Short mmCIF file of C-alpha atoms in Angstrom, two decimals:
data_model
loop_
_atom_site.label_atom_id
_atom_site.label_comp_id
_atom_site.label_asym_id
_atom_site.label_seq_id
_atom_site.Cartn_x
_atom_site.Cartn_y
_atom_site.Cartn_z
CA MET B 149 -18.77 -13.63 67.89
CA ILE B 150 -17.58 -10.75 65.88
CA GLU B 151 -15.84 -8.03 67.98
CA LYS B 152 -18.07 -4.90 68.40
CA TRP B 153 -15.58 -2.68 66.46
CA LYS B 154 -15.35 -5.13 63.65
CA SER B 155 -19.20 -5.08 63.43
CA ILE B 156 -19.26 -1.46 63.26
CA PHE B 157 -16.70 -1.44 60.55
CA ILE B 158 -18.42 -4.08 58.44
CA LYS B 159 -21.71 -2.35 58.67
CA ILE B 160 -20.25 1.03 57.47
CA TYR B 161 -18.16 -0.41 54.70
CA THR B 162 -20.82 -2.56 53.36
CA GLY B 163 -22.89 0.46 52.88
CA GLN B 164 -19.85 2.43 51.41
CA ALA B 165 -18.95 -0.46 49.01
CA ILE B 166 -22.40 -0.31 47.52
CA SER B 167 -22.13 3.47 47.43
CA ILE B 168 -18.53 3.67 45.89
CA VAL B 169 -19.60 1.10 43.08
CA THR B 170 -22.82 2.87 42.20
CA SER B 171 -20.89 6.23 42.20
CA GLY B 172 -18.16 4.69 39.94
CA ILE B 173 -20.87 3.41 37.65
CA VAL B 174 -22.63 6.88 37.39
CA GLN B 175 -19.25 8.69 36.91
CA PHE B 176 -18.22 6.40 34.09
CA VAL B 177 -21.59 6.54 32.41
CA LEU B 178 -21.47 10.43 32.61
CA ILE B 179 -17.98 10.39 30.97
CA LEU B 180 -19.37 8.09 28.27
CA TYR B 181 -22.31 10.42 27.81
CA ILE B 182 -20.21 13.52 27.38
CA THR B 183 -17.96 11.81 24.99
CA LYS B 184 -20.62 10.45 22.78
CA THR B 185 -22.56 13.71 22.96
CA THR B 186 -19.87 16.16 22.29
CA GLY B 187 -16.84 14.40 21.22
CA SER B 188 -14.93 17.10 22.86
CA ALA B 189 -11.82 16.93 24.99
CA PHE B 190 -12.56 20.50 26.34
CA TYR B 191 -15.79 19.17 27.90
CA LEU B 192 -14.08 16.07 29.24
CA ALA B 193 -11.33 18.32 30.83
CA MET B 194 -13.99 20.58 32.13
CA ALA B 195 -15.94 17.38 33.70
CA SER B 196 -12.68 16.46 35.45
CA MET B 197 -12.20 19.88 36.85
CA ALA B 198 -15.77 20.20 37.99
CA GLY B 199 -15.28 16.89 39.86
CA PHE B 200 -12.17 17.45 41.73
CA LEU B 201 -11.48 21.27 41.88
CA PRO B 202 -14.41 22.21 44.34
CA GLN B 203 -13.36 19.23 46.57
CA GLY B 204 -9.79 20.34 46.43
CA ILE B 205 -10.48 23.99 47.44
CA LEU B 206 -13.09 23.22 50.06
CA SER B 207 -10.89 20.66 51.83
CA ILE B 208 -8.67 23.46 52.97
CA PHE B 209 -11.51 24.63 55.24
CA VAL B 210 -13.84 21.81 56.08
CA GLY B 211 -11.24 20.01 58.28
CA ALA B 212 -11.86 22.27 61.24
CA PHE B 213 -15.65 22.01 60.72
CA ILE B 214 -15.38 18.26 60.74
CA ASP B 215 -13.27 18.23 64.00
CA ARG B 216 -15.76 20.65 65.68
CA ASN B 217 -18.82 18.61 64.85
CA ASN B 218 -20.30 15.03 64.89
CA ARG B 219 -18.51 13.16 62.32
CA LYS B 220 -21.21 10.64 61.97
CA ARG B 221 -23.81 13.34 61.09
CA ILE B 222 -21.42 14.90 58.72
CA ILE B 223 -21.04 11.61 56.65
CA VAL B 224 -24.71 10.89 56.60
CA TYR B 225 -25.71 14.53 55.60
CA ALA B 226 -23.07 14.62 52.80
CA ASP B 227 -24.20 11.38 51.46
CA LEU B 228 -27.67 12.47 51.48
CA PHE B 229 -26.76 15.84 49.98
CA ILE B 230 -25.10 13.90 47.03
CA ALA B 231 -28.30 11.68 46.78
CA LEU B 232 -30.52 14.94 46.61
CA ALA B 233 -28.28 16.38 43.88
CA THR B 234 -28.63 13.20 41.73
CA LEU B 235 -32.27 13.12 42.32
CA LEU B 236 -32.58 16.77 41.00
CA LEU B 237 -30.55 15.62 37.89
CA VAL B 238 -32.93 12.63 37.35
CA ILE B 239 -35.82 15.01 37.48
CA PHE B 240 -34.23 17.35 34.96
CA ILE B 241 -33.65 14.42 32.53
CA SER B 242 -37.29 13.15 33.07
CA LEU B 243 -38.35 16.80 32.01
CA ASN B 244 -36.02 16.59 28.90
CA LEU B 245 -33.92 19.51 30.29
CA LEU B 246 -30.64 17.59 30.30
CA SER B 247 -27.63 19.67 29.08
CA ILE B 248 -23.88 19.31 29.30
CA ASN B 249 -23.71 22.39 31.34
CA LEU B 250 -26.25 20.85 33.71
CA ILE B 251 -23.97 17.84 34.07
CA LEU B 252 -21.08 20.01 34.90
CA ILE B 253 -23.00 21.84 37.59
CA PHE B 254 -24.14 18.52 38.92
CA LEU B 255 -20.48 17.42 39.23
CA VAL B 256 -19.62 20.47 41.08
CA VAL B 257 -22.36 20.00 43.57
CA ARG B 258 -21.43 16.41 44.04
CA SER B 259 -17.70 17.47 44.43
CA ILE B 260 -18.93 19.90 47.30
CA GLY B 261 -20.59 16.97 49.15
CA SER B 262 -17.37 14.74 48.79
CA ALA B 263 -15.28 17.49 50.20
CA PHE B 264 -17.15 16.96 53.53
CA HIS B 265 -17.82 13.20 53.14
CA ALA B 266 -14.32 11.79 52.40
CA PRO B 267 -12.21 13.45 55.03
CA ALA B 268 -15.00 13.00 57.67
CA LEU B 269 -15.07 9.20 56.94
CA GLN B 270 -11.44 8.84 56.85
CA ALA B 271 -11.14 10.59 60.22
CA THR B 272 -13.81 8.36 61.64
CA ILE B 273 -11.93 5.07 60.96
CA PRO B 274 -9.37 5.66 63.88
CA LEU B 275 -12.23 6.13 66.28
CA ILE B 276 -13.47 2.67 65.45
CA VAL B 277 -10.45 0.54 64.53
CA PRO B 278 -7.69 -0.20 67.14
CA VAL B 279 -4.33 1.31 66.24
CA GLU B 280 -2.71 -2.04 65.83
CA ASN B 281 -5.27 -3.07 63.18
CA LEU B 282 -5.41 0.27 61.25
CA LEU B 283 -3.01 -0.76 58.49
CA LYS B 284 -4.98 -3.83 57.74
CA TYR B 285 -8.28 -2.19 57.60
CA ASN B 286 -6.93 0.71 55.59
CA GLY B 287 -5.97 -2.00 53.18
CA TYR B 288 -9.36 -3.32 53.20
CA ILE B 289 -10.79 0.07 52.31
CA MET B 290 -8.35 0.36 49.52
CA ALA B 291 -9.45 -3.09 48.25
CA ILE B 292 -13.08 -1.92 48.11
CA GLN B 293 -12.05 1.27 46.09
CA SER B 294 -9.83 -0.93 43.83
CA LEU B 295 -12.50 -3.55 43.21
CA SER B 296 -14.90 -0.58 42.27
CA LEU B 297 -12.27 0.63 39.58
CA VAL B 298 -12.24 -2.94 38.12
CA ILE B 299 -16.05 -3.49 38.02
CA SER B 300 -17.54 -0.07 37.75
CA PRO B 301 -16.64 0.67 34.16
CA ILE B 302 -17.71 -2.88 33.17
CA ILE B 303 -21.10 -2.43 34.64
CA GLY B 304 -21.36 1.19 33.62
CA ALA B 305 -20.70 0.23 29.92
CA LEU B 306 -23.12 -2.50 30.00
CA LEU B 307 -25.83 -0.48 31.70
CA PHE B 308 -25.30 2.64 29.24
CA GLU B 309 -26.26 0.28 26.34
CA LEU B 310 -29.30 -1.24 28.15
CA LEU B 311 -30.90 1.34 30.46
CA SER B 312 -31.76 5.19 30.20
CA LEU B 313 -29.61 7.55 31.98
CA ASN B 314 -32.09 8.60 34.61
CA ILE B 315 -32.49 4.87 35.64
CA ILE B 316 -28.67 4.45 35.97
CA LEU B 317 -28.48 7.53 38.03
CA SER B 318 -31.18 6.28 40.32
CA LEU B 319 -28.79 3.60 41.26
CA ASP B 320 -26.52 6.13 42.73
CA ILE B 321 -29.38 7.51 44.91
CA ILE B 322 -30.03 4.06 46.21
CA GLY B 323 -26.31 3.39 46.97
CA ALA B 324 -26.02 6.83 48.86
CA CYS B 325 -29.14 6.19 50.93
CA PHE B 326 -28.12 2.59 51.76
CA ALA B 327 -24.64 3.89 52.82
CA SER B 328 -26.26 6.52 55.06
CA LEU B 329 -28.54 3.88 56.67
CA MET B 330 -25.61 1.78 57.49
CA VAL B 331 -23.82 4.76 59.30
CA ILE B 332 -27.09 5.62 61.08
CA VAL B 333 -27.53 2.29 62.67
CA VAL B 334 -24.06 2.01 64.17
CA LYS B 335 -22.76 3.84 67.22
CA ILE B 336 -19.57 5.66 66.34
CA PRO B 337 -17.45 6.98 69.35
CA GLU B 338 -17.27 10.80 69.53
CA VAL B 339 -14.16 12.86 69.92
CA VAL B 340 -13.54 14.01 73.44
CA LYS B 341 -13.46 17.96 72.98
CA ASN B 342 -10.86 19.86 74.94
CA ASP B 343 -12.69 22.64 76.63
CA SER B 344 -9.77 24.72 76.94
CA ILE B 345 -9.34 25.14 73.29
CA PRO B 346 -11.07 28.30 71.89
CA ASN B 347 -14.11 27.66 69.67
CA ASN B 348 -12.83 29.68 66.91
CA TYR B 349 -12.68 28.59 63.20
CA TRP B 350 -9.57 30.53 62.40
CA PHE B 351 -7.75 29.03 65.42
CA ASP B 352 -8.72 25.56 64.24
CA LEU B 353 -7.46 26.17 60.75
CA LYS B 354 -4.23 27.60 61.99
CA LYS B 355 -3.74 24.74 64.31
CA GLY B 356 -3.96 22.27 61.53
CA PHE B 357 -1.26 23.98 59.59
CA GLU B 358 0.82 24.16 62.83
CA ILE B 359 0.51 20.46 63.53
CA ILE B 360 1.84 19.83 60.10
CA ASN B 361 4.55 22.36 60.13
CA THR B 362 5.93 21.44 63.62
CA ASN B 363 5.72 17.64 63.38
CA LYS B 364 8.76 16.79 61.18
CA LYS B 365 7.57 13.42 60.26
CA ILE B 366 4.10 14.60 59.12
CA LYS B 367 5.71 17.51 57.30
CA LEU B 368 8.02 15.32 55.37
CA LEU B 369 5.05 13.08 54.61
CA PHE B 370 3.06 15.93 53.15
CA ILE B 371 5.73 16.97 51.00
CA TYR B 372 6.36 13.39 49.88
CA ILE B 373 2.66 12.82 49.02
CA PHE B 374 2.58 15.87 47.03
CA PHE B 375 5.49 14.85 44.72
CA PHE B 376 4.21 11.21 44.64
CA THR B 377 0.79 12.39 43.51
CA LEU B 378 2.42 14.76 40.94
CA LEU B 379 4.25 11.83 39.38
CA PHE B 380 1.78 9.08 39.89
CA MET B 381 -1.61 10.48 38.96
CA PRO B 382 -0.99 11.40 35.29
CA ILE B 383 0.33 7.96 34.49
CA ASN B 384 -3.06 6.41 34.27
CA ALA B 385 -4.04 9.35 31.83
CA LEU B 386 -1.17 8.26 29.45
CA PHE B 387 -2.12 4.70 29.12
CA PRO B 388 -4.40 5.46 26.21
CA LEU B 389 -1.39 7.14 24.40
CA MET B 390 0.93 4.36 25.29
CA VAL B 391 -1.26 1.73 23.87
CA THR B 392 -2.53 3.30 20.82
CA SER B 393 0.33 5.71 19.69
CA TYR B 394 3.35 3.68 20.99
CA PHE B 395 2.29 0.05 20.69
CA ASN B 396 -0.10 0.85 17.78
CA LEU B 397 -2.88 -1.36 19.22
CA GLY B 398 -6.78 -0.96 19.52
CA SER B 399 -9.11 -0.04 22.26
CA ILE B 400 -9.66 -3.58 23.50
CA TYR B 401 -5.77 -3.63 24.27
CA LEU B 402 -6.31 -0.43 26.26
CA GLY B 403 -9.11 -2.05 28.31
CA ILE B 404 -6.70 -4.91 29.21
CA VAL B 405 -4.14 -2.42 30.54
CA GLU B 406 -6.65 -0.40 32.57
CA THR B 407 -7.91 -3.81 34.10
CA ALA B 408 -4.28 -5.03 34.77
CA PHE B 409 -3.81 -1.56 36.75
CA ALA B 410 -6.86 -1.95 38.75
CA LEU B 411 -6.05 -5.63 39.34
CA GLY B 412 -2.68 -4.59 40.75
CA MET B 413 -4.40 -2.23 43.13
CA LEU B 414 -6.84 -5.04 44.33
CA ILE B 415 -3.86 -7.52 44.87
CA SER B 416 -1.94 -4.90 46.87
CA SER B 417 -4.86 -3.89 48.93
CA ILE B 418 -5.40 -7.57 49.90
CA MET B 419 -1.75 -8.22 50.62
CA ILE B 420 -1.57 -5.28 52.95
CA GLY B 421 -4.30 -6.89 55.23
CA LYS B 422 -2.70 -10.22 55.34
CA LEU B 423 1.10 -10.26 55.07
CA VAL B 424 3.30 -9.41 58.16
CA PHE B 425 6.15 -8.03 55.76
CA PHE B 426 3.87 -4.95 55.23
CA ASN B 427 3.58 -3.90 58.82
CA ASN B 428 6.56 -1.52 58.61
CA LEU B 429 4.96 1.69 57.32
CA ASP B 430 8.00 3.69 56.35
CA ARG B 431 9.30 0.80 54.33
CA ASN B 432 6.04 0.22 52.48
CA ILE B 433 6.12 3.95 51.28
CA VAL B 434 9.77 3.46 49.99
CA LEU B 435 8.83 0.14 48.47
CA ALA B 436 5.85 1.62 46.69
CA CYS B 437 8.01 4.39 45.17
CA LEU B 438 10.84 2.00 44.16
CA LEU B 439 8.22 -0.40 42.53
CA MET B 440 6.72 2.50 40.74
CA SER B 441 10.11 3.90 39.63
CA PHE B 442 11.23 0.41 38.32
CA SER B 443 7.89 -0.07 36.50
CA LEU B 444 7.97 3.26 34.81
CA ILE B 445 11.73 3.21 33.69
CA LEU B 446 11.17 -0.27 32.14
CA SER B 447 8.17 0.71 30.44
CA GLY B 448 10.05 3.69 28.98
CA ILE B 449 12.52 1.38 27.33
CA LEU B 450 10.13 -1.40 26.10
CA SER B 451 10.33 -2.16 22.31
CA LEU B 452 7.13 -2.03 20.21
CA SER B 453 6.80 -5.82 20.48
CA MET B 454 6.85 -5.96 24.27
CA TYR B 455 3.14 -5.21 25.08
CA LEU B 456 2.60 -8.17 27.27
CA ILE B 457 5.56 -7.15 29.39
CA PHE B 458 3.74 -3.78 29.60
CA ILE B 459 0.71 -5.40 30.95
CA LEU B 460 2.79 -6.95 33.74
CA LEU B 461 4.50 -3.60 34.58
CA CYS B 462 0.89 -2.06 34.72
CA ILE B 463 -0.05 -4.66 37.40
CA ILE B 464 3.15 -3.73 39.38
CA MET B 465 2.26 -0.03 39.15
CA GLY B 466 -1.24 -0.79 40.37
CA LEU B 467 0.33 -2.33 43.38
CA CYS B 468 1.97 1.04 44.37
CA GLY B 469 -0.93 3.31 45.04
CA PRO B 470 -2.69 1.11 47.88
CA LEU B 471 0.53 0.44 49.44
CA PHE B 472 1.50 3.94 49.60
CA ASN B 473 -1.81 5.43 50.56
CA SER B 474 -2.70 2.88 53.26
CA SER B 475 0.62 3.31 54.99
CA PHE B 476 0.42 7.08 54.71
CA SER B 477 -3.10 7.16 56.16
CA THR B 478 -2.05 4.90 59.00
CA ILE B 479 0.97 6.93 59.85
CA ILE B 480 -1.36 10.07 60.04
CA ALA B 481 -3.64 8.31 62.49
CA GLN B 482 -0.69 7.11 64.78
CA ASN B 483 0.92 10.55 64.94
CA VAL B 484 -2.01 12.94 65.15
CA ALA B 485 -4.58 13.34 68.01
CA GLU B 486 -8.10 12.22 67.21
CA GLU B 487 -9.58 15.76 67.62
CA TYR B 488 -7.32 17.09 64.85
CA LEU B 489 -7.83 14.22 62.35
CA GLY B 490 -10.42 15.88 60.36
CA ARG B 491 -8.43 18.90 59.31
CA ILE B 492 -5.20 16.79 58.75
CA TYR B 493 -7.01 14.57 56.42
CA SER B 494 -8.71 17.42 54.79
CA SER B 495 -5.33 18.80 54.13
CA VAL B 496 -4.16 15.56 52.55
CA PHE B 497 -7.26 15.58 50.16
CA THR B 498 -6.37 19.28 49.32
CA ILE B 499 -2.77 18.49 48.40
CA THR B 500 -3.55 15.33 46.28
CA LEU B 501 -6.41 17.01 44.48
CA LEU B 502 -4.40 20.11 43.68
CA ALA B 503 -1.16 18.20 42.73
CA THR B 504 -3.09 16.19 40.15
CA PRO B 505 -3.87 18.96 37.74
CA ILE B 506 -0.24 20.33 38.05
CA GLY B 507 1.09 16.84 37.17
CA LEU B 508 -1.46 16.71 34.21
CA LEU B 509 -0.32 20.12 33.11
CA PHE B 510 3.29 19.24 32.86
CA THR B 511 2.44 15.89 31.29
CA GLY B 512 0.38 17.58 28.59
CA MET B 513 3.19 20.13 27.86
CA PHE B 514 5.92 17.63 27.48
CA ALA B 515 4.72 14.23 26.71
CA ASP B 516 3.45 14.81 23.18
CA ASN B 517 6.84 16.51 22.22
CA ILE B 518 9.25 14.00 23.65
CA GLY B 519 7.14 10.82 23.15
CA VAL B 520 4.91 9.10 25.86
CA ASN B 521 7.48 6.36 26.44
CA ILE B 522 10.27 8.78 27.15
CA TRP B 523 7.85 10.55 29.51
CA PHE B 524 7.43 7.14 31.32
CA LEU B 525 11.17 6.78 31.51
CA LEU B 526 11.78 10.44 32.87
CA THR B 527 8.84 10.07 35.54
CA GLY B 528 10.47 6.82 36.68
CA ILE B 529 13.74 8.56 37.15
CA LEU B 530 12.11 11.47 39.06
CA MET B 531 10.24 8.92 41.24
CA LEU B 532 13.59 7.35 42.05
CA LEU B 533 15.08 10.83 43.00
CA LEU B 534 12.13 11.31 45.23
CA VAL B 535 13.15 8.31 47.46
CA VAL B 536 16.75 9.46 47.36
CA PHE B 537 15.96 13.09 48.57
CA GLN B 538 13.50 11.88 51.22
CA TYR B 539 15.62 9.37 52.97
CA TYR B 540 19.14 10.55 52.32
#
């Protein structure tokens, strides 16, 4: 007999798994469509900005809203809001009114829905999963996300050749509705409200920053995740240059590298849930940074004939993201009261989403001038310094 909380978790994440995969397919297909239609790096950059910037800005403010309201309803409404936006885009396509600008607007609207959905879902997990099982189940969540990164591009590329765009988009509507249904049918514990706390939005927002600022462990973790994201996120964007410009290989070899990275993420997510060694959360974070540093430094000094070693290093790089993020999320859940989790996780999303374009900006400014392999080497050294400064 499955324990009640496990049954709730399985139902929710069965729905989320379907939705994550269909969303990944749609995201990949839209990037393919923009690439084939415009061939413009500008529009690809605009699509990336439309996808993460609204979420990054709104995440500053939605946390207090999540903590003050029913998280189950927020998750459902956000999913249905995204489904409605997709449905409208399908209708515009059917009327032959599709344009690149319309896709950008759609990505902005979708990002607004995600600003509410992602932190609300993250803040709900500690209400369901016992604290001693949080790390393991955060690992399972990362496994679902990693598996989506592996299969979504493959399925998306296949469907792009076989089906029309509006039919592919319809899959995302089905996925979002199914995910909403799975949340609707389960009973999620509500946060016990403290009646002595003023029902004031600005008080809530200030309280979230106060928790981060006064809790030394949380404050250091927030600084740490900002710099980790700053260094980690641009690396994946450099894989095409590393493969084509440095190793002088074709697109099929790039596909192998991308798959190797996603495979590393999947392996890491599974190991976190199974091995006792990964129960030490602080050690996990240090280990993730050390492995990333080691992989980047070695990647930066590889000769042109060492592509196969680069594939192995990409698997190791992939291990680091889930190991870091699962441990980070668990530490937050263990050190912050349930009624404040929404605003804290929203702050996490804000930091990571805003650190990403900064990292990409610096990468774009320097990588072309000094060589992509040298940038890998320097990033590895900076990641190593991050460990030193944090713990010594």
